[in-house]
Amino acid sequence: MNIQENISLKAYNTFGIAANAKFFLEVNSLLQLQKALQLSAYPEKFIISGGSNMLLTKDINALVLHINLKGVSVFEEEENSVIIKVMAGENWHKLVLWTLYYDYGGLENLSYIPGNTGTAPIQNIGAYGVELKDVFVSCEAMDIQTQELKEFTKEDCKFGYRDSIFKNEAKGKYIITSVKLKLTKNNHKLHTFYGAIEQELAKNSIIHPTIKDVSNAVIAIRKSKLPNPKEIGNSGSFFKNPVVSKKVFEALKNKNSDVPFYEIENKTFKIPAGWLIEQCGFKGKRFGDAGVHQKQALVLVNYDNASGEEILNLSEKIQEAVFDKFKIRIIPEVNIIK
Ligand code: EPU
């Protein structure tokens, strides 16, 4: 096995944090993954895949396994739908483009999200009114202790808003190796009501959109608001949007009549954390190489050489300011490696 030493992880995390891996191994097959997990000479293992939802705040004194399992195939096909099996190391957006090429519907609203397919279930990625769970069938994951493969159904995954079993009781116990998704072959169900999709389609005079049109609209919106990690390091939304009770929401609305919100089940309200952060004056602010994105205050950025600690300190400052002003706690959605 080609184990390398003292490798910078800057290119392996979308925040572009230059933390070092003491040992590093690229994993290209399930057999290799099994063998790597059994290496007793390296008792500590650390898993990295697309690196799009993590903030590294220190060097990793372990064997870093970079999951590079590849392959997309049609697992099951019916008249109106198809189940595809995707290996964990496949880039998410490339997968979305692949589904659009074959006119399989379901992933179009999830276009242009950085990261790899294997990590998508961990935080139940979501955008523009669609979440991974809406198309998810199951995933396979390797037990880190026994190296056995286990299947997790949609129910097993306990998906919630940016949440799953892999962030809770199964955290650190499994490596997701593949994901199965169910997509439509015809009569695609479009979700265009959310965000600026309808305006974007209207701007281009599209009256009867196809899934490709919806994807293009989402790509245009994301490009206009979110920084490209290849240009400015970031991890998408740094915080989750807080969900508050009707009572808290009404008190907030009394003082701030312009507060944006989404009403959700059980008479609770989701408040955009980006708005709360902007109200505290952080939008577009820069502290050294750590900053808050100019066009979306929910996104923290690394202009080049910020350390993970600097980004973390900024995030804590923001949390405190939001709490002081609104008495609402915002919680990171990014996995912070301390
Ligand atoms: N807003 C502000 N100021 C800002 C940012 C947002 O006032 O700086 C306001 C906007 O004006 C709008 C509202 O907040 O009224 C919502 O903003 P936006 O549509 O950009 O969505 P979001 O709630 O901030 C969520 C997801 C994004 C996803 C978008 C679109 C979370 C944590 N984030 O952001 O997901 O792309 O909706 O569906 O739920 C990600 O998870 O990495 C991510 C980018």
mmCIF file of C-alpha atoms and ligand atoms in Angstrom:
data_model
loop_
_atom_site.group_PDB
_atom_site.id
_atom_site.type_symbol
_atom_site.label_atom_id
_atom_site.label_comp_id
_atom_site.label_asym_id
_atom_site.label_seq_id
_atom_site.Cartn_x
_atom_site.Cartn_y
_atom_site.Cartn_z
ATOM 1 C CA MET A 1 0.000 0.000 0.000
ATOM 2 C CA ASN A 2 1.275 3.384 -0.975
ATOM 3 C CA ILE A 3 1.100 5.189 2.357
ATOM 4 C CA GLN A 4 2.493 8.708 2.131
ATOM 5 C CA GLU A 5 3.769 10.811 5.027
ATOM 6 C CA ASN A 6 3.174 14.449 5.980
ATOM 7 C CA ILE A 7 0.752 15.337 3.231
ATOM 8 C CA SER A 8 -0.998 18.709 3.150
ATOM 9 C CA LEU A 9 -4.771 18.322 3.107
ATOM 10 C CA LYS A 10 -5.326 21.768 1.539
ATOM 11 C CA ALA A 11 -6.452 20.251 -1.758
ATOM 12 C CA TYR A 12 -8.666 17.680 -0.001
ATOM 13 C CA ASN A 13 -11.017 20.033 1.871
ATOM 14 C CA THR A 14 -13.104 22.710 0.168
ATOM 15 C CA PHE A 15 -12.276 25.225 2.934
ATOM 16 C CA GLY A 16 -8.680 24.954 1.675
ATOM 17 C CA ILE A 17 -7.256 24.609 5.194
ATOM 18 C CA ALA A 18 -3.600 23.629 5.072
ATOM 19 C CA ALA A 19 -3.685 21.022 7.860
ATOM 20 C CA ASN A 20 -1.265 18.112 7.505
ATOM 21 C CA ALA A 21 -1.983 14.402 7.515
ATOM 22 C CA LYS A 22 0.692 12.412 9.333
ATOM 23 C CA PHE A 23 -0.065 9.462 7.026
ATOM 24 C CA PHE A 24 -2.187 9.444 3.884
ATOM 25 C CA LEU A 25 -3.621 6.728 1.656
ATOM 26 C CA GLU A 26 -5.787 6.979 -1.431
ATOM 27 C CA VAL A 27 -8.402 4.191 -1.299
ATOM 28 C CA ASN A 28 -9.616 2.951 -4.684
ATOM 29 C CA SER A 29 -11.424 -0.296 -3.885
ATOM 30 C CA LEU A 30 -13.494 -1.938 -1.162
ATOM 31 C CA LEU A 31 -10.809 -4.570 -0.657
ATOM 32 C CA GLN A 32 -8.196 -1.877 -0.201
ATOM 33 C CA LEU A 33 -10.460 -0.121 2.301
ATOM 34 C CA GLN A 34 -10.878 -3.342 4.288
ATOM 35 C CA LYS A 35 -7.137 -3.933 4.335
ATOM 36 C CA ALA A 36 -6.357 -0.335 5.265
ATOM 37 C CA LEU A 37 -8.744 -0.478 8.227
ATOM 38 C CA GLN A 38 -6.966 -3.622 9.426
ATOM 39 C CA LEU A 39 -3.506 -2.004 9.474
ATOM 40 C CA SER A 40 -2.568 -2.290 13.131
ATOM 41 C CA ALA A 41 0.591 -0.217 12.604
ATOM 42 C CA TYR A 42 -1.731 2.768 12.151
ATOM 43 C CA PRO A 43 -4.291 2.460 14.924
ATOM 44 C CA GLU A 44 -5.846 5.881 14.341
ATOM 45 C CA LYS A 45 -7.738 6.326 11.063
ATOM 46 C CA PHE A 46 -9.392 9.451 9.745
ATOM 47 C CA ILE A 47 -11.770 9.407 6.780
ATOM 48 C CA ILE A 48 -11.930 12.130 4.173
ATOM 49 C CA SER A 49 -14.016 12.061 1.010
ATOM 50 C CA GLY A 50 -15.032 15.241 -0.826
ATOM 51 C CA GLY A 51 -13.972 17.309 2.209
ATOM 52 C CA SER A 52 -16.853 19.679 1.544
ATOM 53 C CA ASN A 53 -18.452 19.693 4.968
ATOM 54 C CA MET A 54 -15.554 19.830 7.381
ATOM 55 C CA LEU A 55 -13.416 22.409 9.104
ATOM 56 C CA LEU A 56 -9.970 21.089 10.016
ATOM 57 C CA THR A 57 -8.657 22.994 13.044
ATOM 58 C CA LYS A 58 -5.481 20.959 13.569
ATOM 59 C CA ASP A 59 -3.094 18.533 11.900
ATOM 60 C CA ILE A 60 -4.410 14.994 11.685
ATOM 61 C CA ASN A 61 -2.153 12.682 13.628
ATOM 62 C CA ALA A 62 -3.557 9.527 12.040
ATOM 63 C CA LEU A 63 -3.738 7.553 8.805
ATOM 64 C CA VAL A 64 -6.008 9.627 6.575
ATOM 65 C CA LEU A 65 -7.991 7.443 4.163
ATOM 66 C CA HIS A 66 -9.114 9.366 1.111
ATOM 67 C CA ILE A 67 -12.186 7.563 -0.216
ATOM 68 C CA ASN A 68 -11.885 7.413 -3.982
ATOM 69 C CA LEU A 69 -14.354 4.617 -4.791
ATOM 70 C CA LYS A 70 -15.740 5.161 -8.299
ATOM 71 C CA GLY A 71 -18.622 3.898 -10.402
ATOM 72 C CA VAL A 72 -22.199 4.709 -11.360
ATOM 73 C CA SER A 73 -24.576 2.022 -12.612
ATOM 74 C CA VAL A 74 -28.245 1.352 -13.136
ATOM 75 C CA PHE A 75 -29.165 -1.118 -10.405
ATOM 76 C CA GLU A 76 -32.832 -1.622 -11.219
ATOM 77 C CA GLU A 77 -35.053 -0.289 -13.974
ATOM 78 C CA GLU A 78 -38.817 -0.103 -14.291
ATOM 79 C CA GLU A 79 -41.079 1.571 -16.813
ATOM 80 C CA ASN A 80 -41.207 4.910 -15.027
ATOM 81 C CA SER A 81 -38.279 4.863 -12.655
ATOM 82 C CA VAL A 82 -34.746 3.740 -12.204
ATOM 83 C CA ILE A 83 -32.585 2.965 -9.186
ATOM 84 C CA ILE A 84 -28.964 3.946 -9.620
ATOM 85 C CA LYS A 85 -26.061 2.771 -7.504
ATOM 86 C CA VAL A 86 -23.309 5.319 -7.015
ATOM 87 C CA MET A 87 -19.958 4.678 -5.369
ATOM 88 C CA ALA A 88 -19.013 7.048 -2.556
ATOM 89 C CA GLY A 89 -16.106 8.794 -4.286
ATOM 90 C CA GLU A 90 -18.153 10.048 -7.243
ATOM 91 C CA ASN A 91 -18.317 13.844 -7.372
ATOM 92 C CA TRP A 92 -21.893 14.900 -6.587
ATOM 93 C CA HIS A 93 -22.370 17.512 -9.288
ATOM 94 C CA LYS A 94 -20.861 15.263 -11.970
ATOM 95 C CA LEU A 95 -23.415 12.669 -10.899
ATOM 96 C CA VAL A 96 -26.230 15.221 -11.268
ATOM 97 C CA LEU A 97 -25.023 15.997 -14.810
ATOM 98 C CA TRP A 98 -24.891 12.267 -15.577
ATOM 99 C CA THR A 99 -28.544 11.853 -14.481
ATOM 100 C CA LEU A 100 -29.581 14.832 -16.610
ATOM 101 C CA TYR A 101 -27.802 13.368 -19.632
ATOM 102 C CA TYR A 102 -30.004 10.257 -19.346
ATOM 103 C CA ASP A 103 -33.051 12.402 -18.478
ATOM 104 C CA TYR A 104 -33.447 10.845 -15.025
ATOM 105 C CA GLY A 105 -35.316 13.263 -12.756
ATOM 106 C CA GLY A 106 -34.918 13.991 -9.063
ATOM 107 C CA LEU A 107 -31.487 15.530 -8.568
ATOM 108 C CA GLU A 108 -31.907 18.729 -10.619
ATOM 109 C CA ASN A 109 -32.556 20.987 -7.598
ATOM 110 C CA LEU A 110 -29.442 19.569 -5.956
ATOM 111 C CA SER A 111 -27.188 20.776 -8.796
ATOM 112 C CA TYR A 112 -23.793 22.340 -8.174
ATOM 113 C CA ILE A 113 -23.399 21.214 -4.559
ATOM 114 C CA PRO A 114 -19.720 20.584 -3.812
ATOM 115 C CA GLY A 115 -18.587 17.268 -2.373
ATOM 116 C CA ASN A 116 -18.890 13.573 -3.073
ATOM 117 C CA THR A 117 -21.857 11.228 -3.161
ATOM 118 C CA GLY A 118 -20.787 9.173 -0.151
ATOM 119 C CA THR A 119 -21.052 12.125 2.176
ATOM 120 C CA ALA A 120 -24.398 13.359 0.864
ATOM 121 C CA PRO A 121 -26.428 11.144 3.256
ATOM 122 C CA ILE A 122 -24.438 12.225 6.329
ATOM 123 C CA GLN A 123 -25.965 15.665 6.354
ATOM 124 C CA ASN A 124 -28.943 14.877 4.073
ATOM 125 C CA ILE A 125 -27.870 17.548 1.575
ATOM 126 C CA GLY A 126 -30.645 19.866 0.516
ATOM 127 C CA ALA A 127 -31.345 22.904 -1.612
ATOM 128 C CA TYR A 128 -34.285 24.668 -3.241
ATOM 129 C CA GLY A 129 -37.010 22.597 -1.601
ATOM 130 C CA VAL A 130 -35.464 19.158 -2.201
ATOM 131 C CA GLU A 131 -33.410 16.980 0.130
ATOM 132 C CA LEU A 132 -31.398 13.850 -0.578
ATOM 133 C CA LYS A 133 -33.955 11.827 1.422
ATOM 134 C CA ASP A 134 -36.572 12.540 -1.275
ATOM 135 C CA VAL A 135 -34.721 10.271 -3.747
ATOM 136 C CA PHE A 136 -32.751 8.102 -1.334
ATOM 137 C CA VAL A 137 -33.336 4.328 -1.288
ATOM 138 C CA SER A 138 -30.433 2.986 0.787
ATOM 139 C CA CYS A 139 -26.707 3.128 1.277
ATOM 140 C CA GLU A 140 -24.004 0.631 2.038
ATOM 141 C CA ALA A 141 -21.412 1.380 4.680
ATOM 142 C CA MET A 142 -18.371 -0.415 6.015
ATOM 143 C CA ASP A 143 -18.198 -1.017 9.737
ATOM 144 C CA ILE A 144 -14.832 0.431 10.771
ATOM 145 C CA GLN A 145 -14.345 -2.189 13.515
ATOM 146 C CA THR A 146 -15.371 -5.357 11.656
ATOM 147 C CA GLN A 147 -14.934 -4.217 8.017
ATOM 148 C CA GLU A 148 -18.316 -5.764 7.212
ATOM 149 C CA LEU A 149 -20.658 -4.037 4.806
ATOM 150 C CA LYS A 150 -24.037 -3.063 6.217
ATOM 151 C CA GLU A 151 -27.053 -1.771 4.335
ATOM 152 C CA PHE A 152 -28.897 1.255 5.761
ATOM 153 C CA THR A 153 -32.430 1.804 4.457
ATOM 154 C CA LYS A 154 -33.964 5.248 4.320
ATOM 155 C CA GLU A 155 -35.694 4.582 7.674
ATOM 156 C CA ASP A 156 -32.422 3.375 9.216
ATOM 157 C CA CYS A 157 -30.763 6.666 8.220
ATOM 158 C CA LYS A 158 -33.193 8.756 10.362
ATOM 159 C CA PHE A 159 -32.906 11.748 8.057
ATOM 160 C CA GLY A 160 -33.709 15.209 9.369
ATOM 161 C CA TYR A 161 -32.837 18.756 8.332
ATOM 162 C CA ARG A 162 -29.092 18.505 7.582
ATOM 163 C CA ASP A 163 -29.059 15.490 9.862
ATOM 164 C CA SER A 164 -28.905 11.672 9.870
ATOM 165 C CA ILE A 165 -27.863 8.699 11.982
ATOM 166 C CA PHE A 166 -24.319 9.251 10.647
ATOM 167 C CA LYS A 167 -24.107 12.524 12.588
ATOM 168 C CA ASN A 168 -25.489 10.878 15.722
ATOM 169 C CA GLU A 169 -25.402 7.302 17.010
ATOM 170 C CA ALA A 170 -23.499 5.930 13.969
ATOM 171 C CA LYS A 171 -20.963 8.790 13.950
ATOM 172 C CA GLY A 172 -17.381 7.595 13.488
ATOM 173 C CA LYS A 173 -18.476 3.955 13.199
ATOM 174 C CA TYR A 174 -19.070 3.539 9.467
ATOM 175 C CA ILE A 175 -17.695 4.610 6.111
ATOM 176 C CA ILE A 176 -20.394 5.012 3.479
ATOM 177 C CA THR A 177 -19.214 3.144 0.388
ATOM 178 C CA SER A 178 -22.168 3.490 -2.009
ATOM 179 C CA VAL A 179 -25.608 5.058 -2.267
ATOM 180 C CA LYS A 180 -28.764 3.974 -4.128
ATOM 181 C CA LEU A 181 -31.137 6.645 -5.440
ATOM 182 C CA LYS A 182 -34.536 6.302 -7.111
ATOM 183 C CA LEU A 183 -35.103 8.672 -10.018
ATOM 184 C CA THR A 184 -37.946 9.223 -12.473
ATOM 185 C CA LYS A 185 -37.667 8.349 -16.182
ATOM 186 C CA ASN A 186 -40.711 10.340 -17.256
ATOM 187 C CA ASN A 187 -43.433 12.575 -15.778
ATOM 188 C CA HIS A 188 -40.736 14.301 -13.760
ATOM 189 C CA LYS A 189 -42.039 16.126 -10.709
ATOM 190 C CA LEU A 190 -40.591 19.623 -10.851
ATOM 191 C CA HIS A 191 -39.954 21.751 -7.760
ATOM 192 C CA THR A 192 -39.760 25.291 -9.009
ATOM 193 C CA PHE A 193 -41.676 27.126 -6.297
ATOM 194 C CA TYR A 194 -38.708 27.605 -3.991
ATOM 195 C CA GLY A 195 -36.283 30.481 -3.865
ATOM 196 C CA ALA A 196 -35.558 32.297 -7.069
ATOM 197 C CA ILE A 197 -36.047 29.343 -9.467
ATOM 198 C CA GLU A 198 -39.255 30.704 -11.001
ATOM 199 C CA GLN A 199 -37.750 34.162 -11.502
ATOM 200 C CA GLU A 200 -34.643 32.641 -13.061
ATOM 201 C CA LEU A 201 -36.770 30.567 -15.489
ATOM 202 C CA ALA A 202 -38.926 33.603 -16.338
ATOM 203 C CA LYS A 203 -35.806 35.661 -16.977
ATOM 204 C CA ASN A 204 -34.916 33.141 -19.671
ATOM 205 C CA SER A 205 -38.530 33.016 -20.973
ATOM 206 C CA ILE A 206 -38.884 29.339 -20.078
ATOM 207 C CA ILE A 207 -42.562 28.475 -19.648
ATOM 208 C CA HIS A 208 -42.456 24.658 -19.706
ATOM 209 C CA PRO A 209 -39.171 23.833 -17.994
ATOM 210 C CA THR A 210 -37.390 20.500 -18.333
ATOM 211 C CA ILE A 211 -35.263 19.062 -15.526
ATOM 212 C CA LYS A 212 -32.223 20.416 -17.380
ATOM 213 C CA ASP A 213 -33.765 23.918 -17.310
ATOM 214 C CA VAL A 214 -34.357 23.627 -13.557
ATOM 215 C CA SER A 215 -30.776 22.475 -13.058
ATOM 216 C CA ASN A 216 -29.468 25.402 -15.114
ATOM 217 C CA ALA A 217 -31.571 27.819 -13.051
ATOM 218 C CA VAL A 218 -30.231 26.363 -9.787
ATOM 219 C CA ILE A 219 -26.659 26.549 -11.098
ATOM 220 C CA ALA A 220 -27.136 30.209 -12.057
ATOM 221 C CA ILE A 221 -28.626 31.084 -8.642
ATOM 222 C CA ARG A 222 -25.919 29.238 -6.727
ATOM 223 C CA LYS A 223 -23.181 30.821 -8.831
ATOM 224 C CA SER A 224 -24.600 34.276 -8.120
ATOM 225 C CA LYS A 225 -24.729 33.774 -4.332
ATOM 226 C CA LEU A 226 -22.214 31.165 -3.308
ATOM 227 C CA PRO A 227 -18.455 31.324 -3.739
ATOM 228 C CA ASN A 228 -16.818 28.637 -5.856
ATOM 229 C CA PRO A 229 -14.569 26.629 -3.488
ATOM 230 C CA LYS A 230 -11.980 26.377 -6.273
ATOM 231 C CA GLU A 231 -11.605 30.169 -6.060
ATOM 232 C CA ILE A 232 -12.399 30.959 -2.409
ATOM 233 C CA GLY A 233 -12.290 28.247 0.244
ATOM 234 C CA ASN A 234 -15.655 27.566 1.870
ATOM 235 C CA SER A 235 -17.957 24.833 3.008
ATOM 236 C CA GLY A 236 -21.332 26.167 1.864
ATOM 237 C CA SER A 237 -23.642 27.142 4.692
ATOM 238 C CA PHE A 238 -21.579 27.140 7.858
ATOM 239 C CA PHE A 239 -24.604 27.151 10.184
ATOM 240 C CA LYS A 240 -28.007 25.480 10.079
ATOM 241 C CA ASN A 241 -31.021 27.728 9.871
ATOM 242 C CA PRO A 242 -32.443 27.787 13.413
ATOM 243 C CA VAL A 243 -35.929 26.430 13.980
ATOM 244 C CA VAL A 244 -37.887 28.382 16.592
ATOM 245 C CA SER A 245 -41.296 28.137 18.264
ATOM 246 C CA LYS A 246 -44.250 30.279 17.243
ATOM 247 C CA LYS A 247 -43.798 32.349 20.401
ATOM 248 C CA VAL A 248 -40.125 33.127 19.682
ATOM 249 C CA PHE A 249 -40.958 33.798 16.041
ATOM 250 C CA GLU A 250 -43.745 36.251 16.873
ATOM 251 C CA ALA A 251 -41.545 38.170 19.297
ATOM 252 C CA LEU A 252 -38.873 38.371 16.582
ATOM 253 C CA LYS A 253 -41.373 39.519 13.980
ATOM 254 C CA ASN A 254 -42.769 42.208 16.270
ATOM 255 C CA LYS A 255 -39.361 43.808 16.471
ATOM 256 C CA ASN A 256 -38.273 43.027 12.895
ATOM 257 C CA SER A 257 -41.212 43.117 10.515
ATOM 258 C CA ASP A 258 -38.957 42.233 7.564
ATOM 259 C CA VAL A 259 -37.617 38.947 8.991
ATOM 260 C CA PRO A 260 -37.699 36.228 6.295
ATOM 261 C CA PHE A 261 -38.986 32.804 7.459
ATOM 262 C CA TYR A 262 -40.254 29.425 6.349
ATOM 263 C CA GLU A 263 -43.167 27.985 8.261
ATOM 264 C CA ILE A 264 -42.661 24.279 8.894
ATOM 265 C CA GLU A 265 -44.512 21.482 10.671
ATOM 266 C CA ASN A 266 -45.628 21.629 14.301
ATOM 267 C CA LYS A 267 -46.123 25.395 14.197
ATOM 268 C CA THR A 268 -42.394 26.027 14.121
ATOM 269 C CA PHE A 269 -40.515 28.524 11.983
ATOM 270 C CA LYS A 270 -37.154 28.298 10.264
ATOM 271 C CA ILE A 271 -35.302 31.610 10.292
ATOM 272 C CA PRO A 272 -32.513 32.117 7.743
ATOM 273 C CA ALA A 273 -29.295 32.285 9.756
ATOM 274 C CA GLY A 274 -27.847 34.366 6.888
ATOM 275 C CA TRP A 275 -30.337 37.114 7.701
ATOM 276 C CA LEU A 276 -29.566 37.001 11.455
ATOM 277 C CA ILE A 277 -25.828 37.213 10.720
ATOM 278 C CA GLU A 278 -26.293 40.070 8.269
ATOM 279 C CA GLN A 279 -28.318 42.007 10.879
ATOM 280 C CA CYS A 280 -25.323 41.703 13.219
ATOM 281 C CA GLY A 281 -23.163 43.471 10.635
ATOM 282 C CA PHE A 282 -20.941 40.569 9.603
ATOM 283 C CA LYS A 283 -21.835 40.277 5.916
ATOM 284 C CA GLY A 284 -18.751 40.832 3.736
ATOM 285 C CA LYS A 285 -16.491 41.379 6.778
ATOM 286 C CA ARG A 286 -12.942 40.102 6.622
ATOM 287 C CA PHE A 287 -10.609 39.315 9.526
ATOM 288 C CA GLY A 288 -7.212 38.455 8.050
ATOM 289 C CA ASP A 289 -7.880 35.622 5.622
ATOM 290 C CA ALA A 290 -11.068 34.497 7.391
ATOM 291 C CA GLY A 291 -14.278 36.173 6.339
ATOM 292 C CA VAL A 292 -18.022 36.212 5.818
ATOM 293 C CA HIS A 293 -19.078 35.986 2.175
ATOM 294 C CA GLN A 294 -20.256 39.255 0.604
ATOM 295 C CA LYS A 295 -23.349 37.787 -1.027
ATOM 296 C CA GLN A 296 -24.466 35.204 1.559
ATOM 297 C CA ALA A 297 -23.679 35.785 5.228
ATOM 298 C CA LEU A 298 -24.268 32.110 6.046
ATOM 299 C CA VAL A 299 -21.081 31.180 4.226
ATOM 300 C CA LEU A 300 -17.722 31.615 5.952
ATOM 301 C CA VAL A 301 -14.742 31.856 3.638
ATOM 302 C CA ASN A 302 -11.001 31.307 3.627
ATOM 303 C CA TYR A 303 -9.479 33.918 1.330
ATOM 304 C CA ASP A 304 -6.293 31.877 1.138
ATOM 305 C CA ASN A 305 -4.251 31.138 4.220
ATOM 306 C CA ALA A 306 -6.697 31.246 7.123
ATOM 307 C CA SER A 307 -6.198 28.486 9.654
ATOM 308 C CA GLY A 308 -9.096 26.349 10.788
ATOM 309 C CA GLU A 309 -8.773 27.993 14.227
ATOM 310 C CA GLU A 310 -9.272 31.438 12.698
ATOM 311 C CA ILE A 311 -12.442 30.316 10.925
ATOM 312 C CA LEU A 312 -13.642 28.635 14.114
ATOM 313 C CA ASN A 313 -12.978 31.794 16.176
ATOM 314 C CA LEU A 314 -14.924 33.858 13.663
ATOM 315 C CA SER A 315 -17.822 31.401 13.784
ATOM 316 C CA GLU A 316 -17.906 31.651 17.589
ATOM 317 C CA LYS A 317 -17.867 35.434 17.443
ATOM 318 C CA ILE A 318 -20.829 35.294 15.062
ATOM 319 C CA GLN A 319 -22.729 32.850 17.276
ATOM 320 C CA GLU A 320 -22.263 35.160 20.268
ATOM 321 C CA ALA A 321 -23.326 38.279 18.360
ATOM 322 C CA VAL A 322 -26.474 36.561 17.053
ATOM 323 C CA PHE A 323 -27.312 35.332 20.536
ATOM 324 C CA ASP A 324 -26.743 38.762 22.110
ATOM 325 C CA LYS A 325 -28.948 40.494 19.567
ATOM 326 C CA PHE A 326 -31.728 37.925 19.023
ATOM 327 C CA LYS A 327 -31.387 35.376 21.884
ATOM 328 C CA ILE A 328 -31.299 32.676 19.194
ATOM 329 C CA ARG A 329 -28.530 30.080 19.100
ATOM 330 C CA ILE A 330 -27.210 29.168 15.676
ATOM 331 C CA ILE A 331 -25.422 25.843 15.364
ATOM 332 C CA PRO A 332 -22.772 24.876 12.791
ATOM 333 C CA GLU A 333 -23.811 22.377 10.157
ATOM 334 C CA VAL A 334 -20.170 21.888 9.196
ATOM 335 C CA ASN A 335 -18.321 19.066 10.917
ATOM 336 C CA ILE A 336 -15.654 20.777 13.026
ATOM 337 C CA ILE A 337 -12.574 18.602 13.563
ATOM 338 C CA LYS A 338 -11.017 19.647 16.877
HETATM 339 N N1 EPU B 1 -30.541 36.264 3.657
HETATM 340 C C1 EPU B 1 -30.139 37.498 4.117
HETATM 341 N N2 EPU B 1 -28.805 37.772 4.147
HETATM 342 C C2 EPU B 1 -27.869 36.880 3.741
HETATM 343 C C3 EPU B 1 -28.284 35.605 3.304
HETATM 344 C C4 EPU B 1 -29.631 35.308 3.262
HETATM 345 O O1 EPU B 1 -30.943 38.340 4.476
HETATM 346 O O2 EPU B 1 -26.693 37.211 3.790
HETATM 347 C C5 EPU B 1 -31.976 35.981 3.529
HETATM 348 C C6 EPU B 1 -32.367 36.006 2.041
HETATM 349 O O3 EPU B 1 -32.714 37.268 1.645
HETATM 350 C C7 EPU B 1 -33.535 35.079 2.000
HETATM 351 C C8 EPU B 1 -33.240 34.077 3.109
HETATM 352 O O4 EPU B 1 -32.262 34.662 3.940
HETATM 353 O O5 EPU B 1 -34.718 35.741 2.333
HETATM 354 C C9 EPU B 1 -32.829 32.725 2.600
HETATM 355 O O6 EPU B 1 -31.613 32.822 1.874
HETATM 356 P P1 EPU B 1 -31.196 31.702 0.789
HETATM 357 O O7 EPU B 1 -32.286 31.475 -0.182
HETATM 358 O O8 EPU B 1 -29.864 32.058 0.258
HETATM 359 O O9 EPU B 1 -31.151 30.340 1.591
HETATM 360 P P2 EPU B 1 -30.590 29.954 3.023
HETATM 361 O O10 EPU B 1 -31.738 29.603 3.886
HETATM 362 O O11 EPU B 1 -29.640 30.987 3.508
HETATM 363 C C10 EPU B 1 -30.494 27.378 2.551
HETATM 364 C C11 EPU B 1 -29.495 26.276 2.620
HETATM 365 C C12 EPU B 1 -28.547 26.315 1.432
HETATM 366 C C13 EPU B 1 -29.384 26.177 0.173
HETATM 367 C C14 EPU B 1 -30.400 27.326 0.122
HETATM 368 C C15 EPU B 1 -31.346 27.218 -1.027
HETATM 369 C C16 EPU B 1 -29.203 25.785 4.976
HETATM 370 C C17 EPU B 1 -28.301 25.859 6.155
HETATM 371 N N3 EPU B 1 -28.740 26.332 3.856
HETATM 372 O O12 EPU B 1 -29.780 28.595 2.679
HETATM 373 O O13 EPU B 1 -27.705 25.174 1.524
HETATM 374 O O14 EPU B 1 -28.562 26.216 -0.985
HETATM 375 O O15 EPU B 1 -31.207 27.302 1.339
HETATM 376 O O16 EPU B 1 -32.197 26.150 -0.840
HETATM 377 O O17 EPU B 1 -30.296 25.240 5.081
HETATM 378 C C18 EPU B 1 -25.570 24.382 2.264
HETATM 379 O O18 EPU B 1 -26.180 23.629 3.035
HETATM 380 O O19 EPU B 1 -24.317 24.385 2.217
HETATM 381 C C19 EPU B 1 -26.323 25.313 1.417
HETATM 382 C C20 EPU B 1 -25.717 26.195 0.641
#
